[in-house]
mmCIF file of C-alpha atoms and ligand atoms in Angstrom:
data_model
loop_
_atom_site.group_PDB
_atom_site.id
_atom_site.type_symbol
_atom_site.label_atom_id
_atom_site.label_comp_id
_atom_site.label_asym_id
_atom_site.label_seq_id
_atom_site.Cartn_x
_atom_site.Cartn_y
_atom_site.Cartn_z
ATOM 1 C CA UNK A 1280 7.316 -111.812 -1.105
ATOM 2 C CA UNK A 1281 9.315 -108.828 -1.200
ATOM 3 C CA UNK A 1282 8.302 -107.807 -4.579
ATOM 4 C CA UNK A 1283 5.065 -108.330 -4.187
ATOM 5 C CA UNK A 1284 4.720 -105.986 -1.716
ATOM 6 C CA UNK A 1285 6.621 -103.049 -2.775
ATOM 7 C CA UNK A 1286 4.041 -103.824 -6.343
ATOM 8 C CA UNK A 1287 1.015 -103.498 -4.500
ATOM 9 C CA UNK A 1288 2.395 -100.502 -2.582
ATOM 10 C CA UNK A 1289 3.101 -98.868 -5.878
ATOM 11 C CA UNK A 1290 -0.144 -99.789 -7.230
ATOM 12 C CA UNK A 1291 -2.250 -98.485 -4.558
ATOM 13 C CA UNK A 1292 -0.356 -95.269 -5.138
ATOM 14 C CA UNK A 1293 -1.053 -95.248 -8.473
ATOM 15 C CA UNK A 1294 -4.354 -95.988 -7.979
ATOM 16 C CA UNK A 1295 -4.833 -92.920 -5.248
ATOM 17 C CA UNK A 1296 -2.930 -90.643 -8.044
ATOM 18 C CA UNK A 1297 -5.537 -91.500 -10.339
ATOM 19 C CA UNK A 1298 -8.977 -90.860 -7.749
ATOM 20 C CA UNK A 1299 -7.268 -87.374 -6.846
ATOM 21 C CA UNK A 1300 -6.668 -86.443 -10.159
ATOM 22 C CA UNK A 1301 -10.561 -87.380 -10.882
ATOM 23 C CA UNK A 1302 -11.574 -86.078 -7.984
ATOM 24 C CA UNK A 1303 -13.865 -82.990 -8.075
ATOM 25 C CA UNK A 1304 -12.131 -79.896 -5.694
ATOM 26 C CA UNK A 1305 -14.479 -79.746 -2.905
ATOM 27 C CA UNK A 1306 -15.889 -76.075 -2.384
ATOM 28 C CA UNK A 1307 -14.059 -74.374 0.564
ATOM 29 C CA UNK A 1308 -16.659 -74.130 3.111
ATOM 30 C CA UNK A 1309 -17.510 -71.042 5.408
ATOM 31 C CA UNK A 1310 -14.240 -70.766 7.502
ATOM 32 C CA UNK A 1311 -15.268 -72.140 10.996
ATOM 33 C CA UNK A 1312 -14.907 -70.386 14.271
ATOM 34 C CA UNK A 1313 -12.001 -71.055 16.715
ATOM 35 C CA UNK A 1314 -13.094 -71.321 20.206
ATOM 36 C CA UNK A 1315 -10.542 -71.347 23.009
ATOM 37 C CA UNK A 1316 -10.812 -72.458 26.788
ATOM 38 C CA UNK A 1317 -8.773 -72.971 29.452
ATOM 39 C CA UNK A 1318 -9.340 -74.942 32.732
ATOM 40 C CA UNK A 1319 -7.741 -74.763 35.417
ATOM 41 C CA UNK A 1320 -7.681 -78.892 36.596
ATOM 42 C CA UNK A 1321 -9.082 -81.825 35.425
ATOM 43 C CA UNK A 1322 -8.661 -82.919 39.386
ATOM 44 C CA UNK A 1323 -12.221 -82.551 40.338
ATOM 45 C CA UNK A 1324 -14.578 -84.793 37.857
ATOM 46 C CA UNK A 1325 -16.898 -81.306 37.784
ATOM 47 C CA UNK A 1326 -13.976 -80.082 35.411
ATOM 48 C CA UNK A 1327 -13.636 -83.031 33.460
ATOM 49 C CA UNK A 1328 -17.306 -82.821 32.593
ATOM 50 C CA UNK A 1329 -17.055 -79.209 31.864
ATOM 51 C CA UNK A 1330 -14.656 -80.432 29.095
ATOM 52 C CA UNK A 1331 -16.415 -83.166 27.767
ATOM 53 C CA UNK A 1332 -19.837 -80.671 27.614
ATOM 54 C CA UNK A 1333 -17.359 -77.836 25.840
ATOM 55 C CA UNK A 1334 -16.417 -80.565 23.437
ATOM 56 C CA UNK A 1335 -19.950 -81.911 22.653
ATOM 57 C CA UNK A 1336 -21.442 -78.381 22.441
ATOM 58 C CA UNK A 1337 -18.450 -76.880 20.286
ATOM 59 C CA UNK A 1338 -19.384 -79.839 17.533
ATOM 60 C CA UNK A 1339 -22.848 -79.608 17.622
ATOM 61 C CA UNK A 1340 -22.644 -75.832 16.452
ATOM 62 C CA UNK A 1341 -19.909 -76.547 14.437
ATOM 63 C CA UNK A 1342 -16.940 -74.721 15.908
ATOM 64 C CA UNK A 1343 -13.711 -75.412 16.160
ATOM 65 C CA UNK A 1344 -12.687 -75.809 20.124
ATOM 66 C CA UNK A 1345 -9.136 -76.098 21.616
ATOM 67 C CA UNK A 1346 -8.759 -77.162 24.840
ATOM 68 C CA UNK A 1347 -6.249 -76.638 27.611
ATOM 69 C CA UNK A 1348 -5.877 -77.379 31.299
ATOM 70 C CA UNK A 1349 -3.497 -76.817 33.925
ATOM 71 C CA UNK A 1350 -2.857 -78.645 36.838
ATOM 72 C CA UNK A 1351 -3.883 -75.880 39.532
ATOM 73 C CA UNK A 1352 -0.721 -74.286 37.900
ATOM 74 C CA UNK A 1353 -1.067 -70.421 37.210
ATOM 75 C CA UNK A 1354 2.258 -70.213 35.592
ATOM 76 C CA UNK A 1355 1.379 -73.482 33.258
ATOM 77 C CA UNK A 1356 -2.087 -71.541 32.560
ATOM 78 C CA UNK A 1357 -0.157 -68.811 31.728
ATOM 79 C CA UNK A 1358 1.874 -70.302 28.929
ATOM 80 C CA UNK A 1359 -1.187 -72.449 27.535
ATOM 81 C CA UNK A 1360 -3.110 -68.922 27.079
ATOM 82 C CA UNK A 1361 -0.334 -67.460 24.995
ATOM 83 C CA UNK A 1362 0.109 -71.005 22.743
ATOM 84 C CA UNK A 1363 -4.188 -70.400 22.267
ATOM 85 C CA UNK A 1364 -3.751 -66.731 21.768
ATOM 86 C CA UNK A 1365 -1.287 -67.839 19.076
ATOM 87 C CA UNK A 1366 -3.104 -70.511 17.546
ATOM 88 C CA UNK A 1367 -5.904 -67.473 16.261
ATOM 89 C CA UNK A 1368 -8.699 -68.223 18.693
ATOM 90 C CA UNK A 1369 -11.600 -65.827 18.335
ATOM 91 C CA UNK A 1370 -13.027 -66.109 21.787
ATOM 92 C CA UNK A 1371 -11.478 -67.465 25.258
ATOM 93 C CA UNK A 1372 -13.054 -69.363 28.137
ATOM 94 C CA UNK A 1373 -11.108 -69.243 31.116
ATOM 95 C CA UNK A 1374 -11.246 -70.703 34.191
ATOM 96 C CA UNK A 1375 -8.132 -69.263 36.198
ATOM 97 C CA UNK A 1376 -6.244 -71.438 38.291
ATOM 98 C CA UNK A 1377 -5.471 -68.022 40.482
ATOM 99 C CA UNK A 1378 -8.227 -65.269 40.181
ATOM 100 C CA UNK A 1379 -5.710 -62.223 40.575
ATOM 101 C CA UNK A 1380 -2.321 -63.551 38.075
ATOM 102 C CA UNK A 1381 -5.016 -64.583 35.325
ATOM 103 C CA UNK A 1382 -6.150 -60.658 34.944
ATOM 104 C CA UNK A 1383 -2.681 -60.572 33.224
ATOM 105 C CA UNK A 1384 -4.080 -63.384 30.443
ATOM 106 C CA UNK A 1385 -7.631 -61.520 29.657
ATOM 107 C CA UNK A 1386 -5.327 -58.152 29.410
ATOM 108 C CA UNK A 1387 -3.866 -60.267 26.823
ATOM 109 C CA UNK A 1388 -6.423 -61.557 24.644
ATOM 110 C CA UNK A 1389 -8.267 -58.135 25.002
ATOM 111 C CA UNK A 1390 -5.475 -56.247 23.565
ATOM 112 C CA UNK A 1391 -5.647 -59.147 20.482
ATOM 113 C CA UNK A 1392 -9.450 -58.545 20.178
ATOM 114 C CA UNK A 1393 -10.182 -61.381 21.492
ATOM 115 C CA UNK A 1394 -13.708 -61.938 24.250
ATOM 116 C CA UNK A 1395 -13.066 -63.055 27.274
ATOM 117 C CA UNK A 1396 -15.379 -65.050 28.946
ATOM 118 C CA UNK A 1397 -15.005 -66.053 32.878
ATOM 119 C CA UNK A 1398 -15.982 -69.521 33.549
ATOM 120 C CA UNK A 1399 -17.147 -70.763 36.601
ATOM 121 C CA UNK A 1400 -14.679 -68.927 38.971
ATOM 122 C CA UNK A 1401 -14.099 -65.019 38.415
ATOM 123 C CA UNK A 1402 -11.325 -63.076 36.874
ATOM 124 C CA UNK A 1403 -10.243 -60.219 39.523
ATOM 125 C CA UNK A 1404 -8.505 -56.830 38.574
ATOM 126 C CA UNK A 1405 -9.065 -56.548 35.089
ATOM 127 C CA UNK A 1406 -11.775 -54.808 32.598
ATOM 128 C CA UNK A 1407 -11.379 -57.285 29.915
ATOM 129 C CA UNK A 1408 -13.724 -59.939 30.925
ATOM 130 C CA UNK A 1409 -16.836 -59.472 28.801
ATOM 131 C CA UNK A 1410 -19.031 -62.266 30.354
ATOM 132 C CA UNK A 1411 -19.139 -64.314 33.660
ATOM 133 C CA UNK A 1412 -20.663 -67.419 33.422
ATOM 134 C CA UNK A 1413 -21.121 -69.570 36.737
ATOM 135 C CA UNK A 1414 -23.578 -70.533 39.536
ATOM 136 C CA UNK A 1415 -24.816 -68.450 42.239
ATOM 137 C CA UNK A 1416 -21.448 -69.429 44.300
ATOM 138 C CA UNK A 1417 -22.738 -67.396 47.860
ATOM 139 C CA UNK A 1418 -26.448 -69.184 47.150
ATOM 140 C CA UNK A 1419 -24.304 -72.670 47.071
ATOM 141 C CA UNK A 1420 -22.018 -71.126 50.334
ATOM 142 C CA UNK A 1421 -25.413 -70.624 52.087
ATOM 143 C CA UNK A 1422 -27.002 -74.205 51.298
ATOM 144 C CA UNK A 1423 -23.739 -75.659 52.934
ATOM 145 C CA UNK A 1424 -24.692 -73.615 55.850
ATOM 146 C CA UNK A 1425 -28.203 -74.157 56.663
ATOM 147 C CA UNK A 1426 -27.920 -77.742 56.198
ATOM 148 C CA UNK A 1427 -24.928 -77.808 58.723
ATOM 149 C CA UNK A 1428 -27.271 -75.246 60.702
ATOM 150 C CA UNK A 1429 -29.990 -77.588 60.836
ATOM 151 C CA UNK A 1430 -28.025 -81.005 61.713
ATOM 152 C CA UNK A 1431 -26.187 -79.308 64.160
ATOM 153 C CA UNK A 1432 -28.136 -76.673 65.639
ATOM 154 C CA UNK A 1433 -25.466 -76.401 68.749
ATOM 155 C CA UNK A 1434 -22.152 -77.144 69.131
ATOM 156 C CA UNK A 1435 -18.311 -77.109 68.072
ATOM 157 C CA UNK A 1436 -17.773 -76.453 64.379
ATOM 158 C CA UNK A 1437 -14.798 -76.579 61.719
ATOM 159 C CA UNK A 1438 -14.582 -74.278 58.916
ATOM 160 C CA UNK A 1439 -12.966 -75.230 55.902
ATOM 161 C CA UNK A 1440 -12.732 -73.203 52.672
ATOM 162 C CA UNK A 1441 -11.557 -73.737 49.365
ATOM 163 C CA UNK A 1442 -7.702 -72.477 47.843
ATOM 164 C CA UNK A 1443 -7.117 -68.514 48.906
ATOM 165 C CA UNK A 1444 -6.512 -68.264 44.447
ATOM 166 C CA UNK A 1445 -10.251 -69.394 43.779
ATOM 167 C CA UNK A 1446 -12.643 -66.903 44.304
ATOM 168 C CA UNK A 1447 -15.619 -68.690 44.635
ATOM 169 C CA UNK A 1448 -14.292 -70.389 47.966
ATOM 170 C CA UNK A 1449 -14.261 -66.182 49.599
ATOM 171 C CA UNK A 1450 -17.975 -66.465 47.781
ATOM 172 C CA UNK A 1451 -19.152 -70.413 49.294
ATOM 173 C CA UNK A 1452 -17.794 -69.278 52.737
ATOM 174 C CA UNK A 1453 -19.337 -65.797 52.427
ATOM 175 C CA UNK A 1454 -22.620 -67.762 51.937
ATOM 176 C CA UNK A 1455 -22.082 -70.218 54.639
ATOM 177 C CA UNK A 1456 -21.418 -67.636 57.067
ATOM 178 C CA UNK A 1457 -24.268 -65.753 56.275
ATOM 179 C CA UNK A 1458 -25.799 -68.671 58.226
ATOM 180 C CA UNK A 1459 -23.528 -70.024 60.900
ATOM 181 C CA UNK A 1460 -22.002 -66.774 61.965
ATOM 182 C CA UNK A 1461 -25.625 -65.484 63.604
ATOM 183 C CA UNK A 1462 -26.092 -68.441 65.303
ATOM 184 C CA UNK A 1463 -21.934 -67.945 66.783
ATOM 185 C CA UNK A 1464 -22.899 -64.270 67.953
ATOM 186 C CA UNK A 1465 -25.830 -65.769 69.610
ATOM 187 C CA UNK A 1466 -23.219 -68.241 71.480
ATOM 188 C CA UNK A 1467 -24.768 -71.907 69.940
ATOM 189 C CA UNK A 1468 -22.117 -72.091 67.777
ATOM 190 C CA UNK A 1469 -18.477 -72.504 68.596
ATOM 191 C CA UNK A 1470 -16.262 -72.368 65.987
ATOM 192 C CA UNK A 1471 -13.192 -74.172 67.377
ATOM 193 C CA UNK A 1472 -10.883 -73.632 63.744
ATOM 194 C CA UNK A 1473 -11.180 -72.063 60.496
ATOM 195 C CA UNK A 1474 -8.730 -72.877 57.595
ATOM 196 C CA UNK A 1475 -8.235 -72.380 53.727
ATOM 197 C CA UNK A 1476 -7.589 -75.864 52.258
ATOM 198 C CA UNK A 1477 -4.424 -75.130 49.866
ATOM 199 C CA UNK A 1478 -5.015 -75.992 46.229
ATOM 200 C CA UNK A 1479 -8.764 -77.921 47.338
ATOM 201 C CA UNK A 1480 -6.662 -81.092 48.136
ATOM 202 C CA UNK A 1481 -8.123 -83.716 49.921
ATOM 203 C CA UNK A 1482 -4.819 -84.742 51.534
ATOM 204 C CA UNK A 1483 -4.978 -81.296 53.081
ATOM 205 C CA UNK A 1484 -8.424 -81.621 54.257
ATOM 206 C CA UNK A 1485 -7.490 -84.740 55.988
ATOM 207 C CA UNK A 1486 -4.351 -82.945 57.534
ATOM 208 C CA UNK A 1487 -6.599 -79.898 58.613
ATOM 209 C CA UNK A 1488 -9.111 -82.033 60.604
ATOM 210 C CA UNK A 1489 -6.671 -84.914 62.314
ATOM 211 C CA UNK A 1490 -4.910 -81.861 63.928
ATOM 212 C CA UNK A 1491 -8.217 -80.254 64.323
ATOM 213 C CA UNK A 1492 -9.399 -83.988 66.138
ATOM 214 C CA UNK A 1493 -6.676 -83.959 68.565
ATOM 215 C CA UNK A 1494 -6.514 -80.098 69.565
ATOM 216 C CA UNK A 1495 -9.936 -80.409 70.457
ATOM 217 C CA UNK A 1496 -9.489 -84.000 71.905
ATOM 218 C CA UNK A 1497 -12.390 -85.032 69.436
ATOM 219 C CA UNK A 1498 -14.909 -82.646 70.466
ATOM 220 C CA UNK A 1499 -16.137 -81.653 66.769
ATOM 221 C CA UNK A 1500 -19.869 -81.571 65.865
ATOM 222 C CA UNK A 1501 -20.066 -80.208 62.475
ATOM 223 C CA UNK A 1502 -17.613 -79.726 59.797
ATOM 224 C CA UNK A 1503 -17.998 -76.822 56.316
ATOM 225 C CA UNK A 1504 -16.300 -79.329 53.545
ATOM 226 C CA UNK A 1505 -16.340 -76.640 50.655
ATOM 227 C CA UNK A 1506 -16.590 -79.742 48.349
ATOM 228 C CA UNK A 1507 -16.635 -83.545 47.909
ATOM 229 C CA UNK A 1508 -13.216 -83.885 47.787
ATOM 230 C CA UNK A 1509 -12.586 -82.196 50.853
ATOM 231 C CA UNK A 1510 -14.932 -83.461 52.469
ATOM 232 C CA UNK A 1511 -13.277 -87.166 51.231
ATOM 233 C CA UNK A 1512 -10.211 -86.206 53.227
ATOM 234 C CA UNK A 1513 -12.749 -84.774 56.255
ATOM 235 C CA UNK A 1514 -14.088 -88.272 56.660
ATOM 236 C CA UNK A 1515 -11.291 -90.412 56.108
ATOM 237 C CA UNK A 1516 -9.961 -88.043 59.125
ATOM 238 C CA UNK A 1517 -13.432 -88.862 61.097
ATOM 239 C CA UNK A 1518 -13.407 -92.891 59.960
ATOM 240 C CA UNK A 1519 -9.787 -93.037 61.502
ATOM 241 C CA UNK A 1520 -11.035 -91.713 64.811
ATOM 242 C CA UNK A 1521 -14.718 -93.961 64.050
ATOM 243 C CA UNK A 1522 -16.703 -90.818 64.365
ATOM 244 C CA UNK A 1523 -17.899 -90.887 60.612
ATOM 245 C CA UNK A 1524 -21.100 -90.504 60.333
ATOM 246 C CA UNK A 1525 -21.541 -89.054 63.754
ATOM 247 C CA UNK A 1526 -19.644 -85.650 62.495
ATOM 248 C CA UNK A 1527 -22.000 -83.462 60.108
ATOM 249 C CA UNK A 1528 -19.973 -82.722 56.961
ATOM 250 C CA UNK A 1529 -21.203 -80.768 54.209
ATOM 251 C CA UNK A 1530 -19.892 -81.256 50.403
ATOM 252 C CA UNK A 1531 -20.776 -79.818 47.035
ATOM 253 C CA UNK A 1532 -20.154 -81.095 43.268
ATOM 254 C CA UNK A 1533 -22.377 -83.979 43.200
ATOM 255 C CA UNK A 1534 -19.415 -86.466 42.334
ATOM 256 C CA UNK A 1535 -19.927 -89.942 42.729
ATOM 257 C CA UNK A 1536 -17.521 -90.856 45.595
ATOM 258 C CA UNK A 1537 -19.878 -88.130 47.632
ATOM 259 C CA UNK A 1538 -23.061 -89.273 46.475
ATOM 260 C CA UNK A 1539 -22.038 -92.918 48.050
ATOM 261 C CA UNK A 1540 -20.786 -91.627 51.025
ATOM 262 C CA UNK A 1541 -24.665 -89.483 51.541
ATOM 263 C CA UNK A 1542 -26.151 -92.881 50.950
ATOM 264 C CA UNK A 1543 -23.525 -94.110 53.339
ATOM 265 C CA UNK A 1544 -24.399 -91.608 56.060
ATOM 266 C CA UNK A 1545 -20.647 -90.417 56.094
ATOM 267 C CA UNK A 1546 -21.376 -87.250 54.414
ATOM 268 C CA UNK A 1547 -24.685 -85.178 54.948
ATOM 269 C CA UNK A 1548 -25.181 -83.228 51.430
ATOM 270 C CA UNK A 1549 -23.336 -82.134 48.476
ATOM 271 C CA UNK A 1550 -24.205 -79.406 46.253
ATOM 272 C CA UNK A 1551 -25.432 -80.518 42.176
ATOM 273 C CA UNK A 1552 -23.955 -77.877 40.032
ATOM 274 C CA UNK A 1553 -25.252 -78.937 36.641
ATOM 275 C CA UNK A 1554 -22.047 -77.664 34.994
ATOM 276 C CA UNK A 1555 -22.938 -79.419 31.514
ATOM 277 C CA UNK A 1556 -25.433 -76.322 31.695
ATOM 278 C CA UNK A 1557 -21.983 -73.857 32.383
ATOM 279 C CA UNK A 1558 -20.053 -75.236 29.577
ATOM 280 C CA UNK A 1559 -22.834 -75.506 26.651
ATOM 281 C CA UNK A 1560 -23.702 -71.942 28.148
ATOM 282 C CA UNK A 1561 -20.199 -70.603 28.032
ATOM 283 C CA UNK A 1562 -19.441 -71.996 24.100
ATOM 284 C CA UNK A 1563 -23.156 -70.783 22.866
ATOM 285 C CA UNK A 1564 -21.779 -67.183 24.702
ATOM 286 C CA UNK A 1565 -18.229 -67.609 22.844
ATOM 287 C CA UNK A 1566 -20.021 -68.052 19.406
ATOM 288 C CA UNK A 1567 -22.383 -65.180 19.987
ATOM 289 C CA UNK A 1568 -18.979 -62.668 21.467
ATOM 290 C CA UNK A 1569 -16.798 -64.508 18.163
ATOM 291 C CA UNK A 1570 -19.486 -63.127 15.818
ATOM 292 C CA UNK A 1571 -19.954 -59.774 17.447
ATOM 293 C CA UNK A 1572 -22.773 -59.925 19.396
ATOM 294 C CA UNK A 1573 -23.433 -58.031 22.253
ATOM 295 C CA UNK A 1574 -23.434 -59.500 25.984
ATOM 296 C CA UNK A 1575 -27.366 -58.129 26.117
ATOM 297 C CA UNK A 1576 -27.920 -60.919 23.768
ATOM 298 C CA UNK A 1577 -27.215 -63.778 25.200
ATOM 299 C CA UNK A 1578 -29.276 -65.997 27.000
ATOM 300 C CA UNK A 1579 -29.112 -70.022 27.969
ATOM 301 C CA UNK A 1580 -31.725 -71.938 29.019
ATOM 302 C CA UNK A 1581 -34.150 -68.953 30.266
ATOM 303 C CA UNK A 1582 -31.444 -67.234 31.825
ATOM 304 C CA UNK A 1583 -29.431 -63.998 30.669
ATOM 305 C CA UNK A 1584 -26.724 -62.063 31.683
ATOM 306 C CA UNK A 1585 -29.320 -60.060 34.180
ATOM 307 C CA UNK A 1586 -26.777 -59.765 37.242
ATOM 308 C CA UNK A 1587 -23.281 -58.260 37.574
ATOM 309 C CA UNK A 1588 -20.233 -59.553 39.946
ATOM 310 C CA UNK A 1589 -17.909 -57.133 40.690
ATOM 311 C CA UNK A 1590 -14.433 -58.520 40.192
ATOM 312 C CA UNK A 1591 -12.401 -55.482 42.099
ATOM 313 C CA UNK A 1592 -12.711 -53.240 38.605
ATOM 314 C CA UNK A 1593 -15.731 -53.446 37.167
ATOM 315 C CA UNK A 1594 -19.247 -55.183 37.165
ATOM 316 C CA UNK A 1595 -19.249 -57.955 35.364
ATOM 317 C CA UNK A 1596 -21.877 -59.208 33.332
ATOM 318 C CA UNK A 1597 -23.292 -62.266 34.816
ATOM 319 C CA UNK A 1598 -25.184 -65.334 33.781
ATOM 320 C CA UNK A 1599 -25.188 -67.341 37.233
ATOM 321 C CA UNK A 1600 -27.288 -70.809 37.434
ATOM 322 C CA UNK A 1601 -29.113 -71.583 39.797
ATOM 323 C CA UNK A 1602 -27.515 -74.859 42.216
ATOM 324 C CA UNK A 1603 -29.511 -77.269 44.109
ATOM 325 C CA UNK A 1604 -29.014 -79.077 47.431
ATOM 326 C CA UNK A 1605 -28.754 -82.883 47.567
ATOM 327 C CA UNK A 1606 -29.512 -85.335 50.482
ATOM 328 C CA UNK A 1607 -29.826 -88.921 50.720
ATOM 329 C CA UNK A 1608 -33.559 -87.665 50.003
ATOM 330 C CA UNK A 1609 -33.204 -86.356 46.313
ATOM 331 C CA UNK A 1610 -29.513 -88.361 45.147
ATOM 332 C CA UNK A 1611 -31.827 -89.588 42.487
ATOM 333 C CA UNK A 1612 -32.305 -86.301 41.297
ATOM 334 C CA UNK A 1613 -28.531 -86.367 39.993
ATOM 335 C CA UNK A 1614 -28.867 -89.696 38.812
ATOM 336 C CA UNK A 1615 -32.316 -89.100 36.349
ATOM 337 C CA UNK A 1616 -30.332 -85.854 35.225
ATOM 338 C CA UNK A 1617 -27.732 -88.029 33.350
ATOM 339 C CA UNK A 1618 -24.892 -86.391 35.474
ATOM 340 C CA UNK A 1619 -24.407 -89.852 36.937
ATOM 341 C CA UNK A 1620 -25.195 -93.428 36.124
ATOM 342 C CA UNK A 1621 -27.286 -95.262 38.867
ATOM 343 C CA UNK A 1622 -24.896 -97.929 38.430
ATOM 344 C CA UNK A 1623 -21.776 -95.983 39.834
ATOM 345 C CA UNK A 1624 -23.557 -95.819 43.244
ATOM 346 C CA UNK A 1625 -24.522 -98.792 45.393
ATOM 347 C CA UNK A 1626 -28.451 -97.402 46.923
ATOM 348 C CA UNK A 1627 -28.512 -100.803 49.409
ATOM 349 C CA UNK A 1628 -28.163 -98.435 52.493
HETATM 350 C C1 BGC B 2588 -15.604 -74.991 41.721
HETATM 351 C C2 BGC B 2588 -15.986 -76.226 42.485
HETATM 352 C C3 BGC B 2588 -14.781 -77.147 42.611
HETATM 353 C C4 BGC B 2588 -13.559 -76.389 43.112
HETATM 354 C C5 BGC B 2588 -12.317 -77.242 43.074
HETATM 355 C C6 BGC B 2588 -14.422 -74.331 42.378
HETATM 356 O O1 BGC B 2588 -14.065 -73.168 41.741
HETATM 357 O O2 BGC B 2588 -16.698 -74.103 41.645
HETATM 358 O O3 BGC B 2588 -17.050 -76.889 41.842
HETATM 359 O O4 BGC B 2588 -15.049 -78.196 43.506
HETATM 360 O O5 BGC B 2588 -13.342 -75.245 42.329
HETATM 361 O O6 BGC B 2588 -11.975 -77.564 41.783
#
């Protein structure tokens, strides 16, 4: 047994000696661009598809992408910029895990040559970003707040925003308020707390509105969830005290467990950012930067670069997307977009 084995082992070999040897040299092909990007999280499943979009839209125009992600870690983001920066990447999408330490990281790849592009939340403090690419984060802020404004015209309210790092939770609750806070000075609203939840984790949402519940022995009309996951931990706070679905609580991302819990009746609306749209937007706009193209040219799905965000330094070049509101009225709207399947939600209710 033995010997035939180690005979048909040689034999193969000889055999693949014998095709390379025939074998014509393939031409080397156009060298293919590197593409870098870096994500904060793969917590929220609106990052996860982000990926998944970077990775189907890097193939189809034939680049080359690497992908990182840290786990809401600016230090590990830190490190898995440098290994990128290292492995020759010609453009960088980053999406920082803290808005302020990542201006260190685009300081980097701009002093290698190397385009940064700001994905979905903004780079502060630095010149080096060429492009940010995102939704119009105060126009989602101010959806959240006239829904919540129209469910609960009058009465006690809990703010919630996203992690302090994040600067699109200053730019959701800058929306929201837009709404809520005329309605305060005009004395219908009472806003009874107003917190940041730490790193967007549910379990802090949940500890935010049980103390919430008992300092205001229950007395809670409406609460700002800045997304579905806090807004998970908002109602599993509200179910324990059997007031879900009598609380209005807002959401945004469009993920499935919030999507059940609007057909539920637990959760009023979420937010659909279509962030396949983001990704395939931000790798077209890496190729174009990669081969030297100027900002001016870019454009994704009708939209350009027509708006700036100032990020504390400079205007930034801006392609935003435009979000859209979801009730139990339009969940199918998700659904027939192919950002869910119909068979991850139960309609019966
Ligand atoms: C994103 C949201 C997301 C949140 C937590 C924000 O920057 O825009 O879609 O829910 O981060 O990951």
């Amino acid at each position: 047994m033995k010997k035939i084995v180690s005979f048909s082992i040689a034999a193969a070999a000889l055999a693949a000696l014998a095709l390379t040897s025939c074998a014509p040299q393939a031409p080397a092909g156009p060298k293919k661009l590197v593409i870098g990007a870096s994500l904060p999280t793969q917590r929220e499943a609106v990052w996860v598809k982000g990926r998944q979009a970077m990775e189907k839209a890097a193939e189809a125009a034939g680049v080359i992408l690497k992908v990182q992600s840290a786990d809401a870690d600016a230090a590990q983001q830190a490190t898995q910029v440098d290994s990128l920066l290292s492995q020759g990447i010609q453009a960088l999408i980053l999406a920082p895990a803290d808005a302020t330490t990542a201006a260190a990281m685009a300081n980097k790849a701009a002093a290698q040559k190397v385009p940064v592009i700001s994905y979905d939340r903004l780079i502060l403090d630095t010149p080096n970003i060429a492009l940010y690419v995102s939704f119009d984060n105060v126009k989602v802020g101010e959806m959240q707040g006239e829904w919540l404004t129209k469910a609960v015209p009058k009465g006690n309210y809990l703010i919630m925003s996203g992690d302090p790092g994040d600067n699109n939770a200053k730019l959701f609750k800058q929306g929201a308020m837009n709404v809520i806070e005329p309605l305060v000075k005009k004395g219908d609203i009472k806003i009874v707390g107003d917190q940041a939840v730490a790193n967007w984790l549910p379990s802090n949402a949940l500890t935010i509105v049980e103390q919430a519940l008992t300092a205001n022995k229950n007395k809670i009309n409406a609460i700002l969830a800045p997304n579905d996951g806090t807004a998970g931990g908002a109602i599993q706070a509200l179910n324990a005290q059997k007031l879900a679905g009598k609380v209005a609580v807002t959401g945004q991302d469009a993920e499935v467990a919030g999507l059940q819990r609007i057909l539920d009746g637990t959760q009023g609306m979420t937010v659909f950012k279509d962030n396949r749209k983001e990704a395939e937007a931000s790798v077209a706009a890496a190729v174009a930067l990669a081969q030297g193209q100027p900002v001016s040219a870019i454009t994704f799905d009708g939209v350009s670069a027509n708006q700036t965000v100032n990020n504390g330094n400079i205007d930034v070049p801006a392609l935003l997307l435009n979000p859209e509101v979801i009730t139990k009225a339009n969940v199918m709207d998700v659904v027939n977009s192919g950002y869910v399947k119909a068979s991850d939600l139960k309609m019966t209710k």
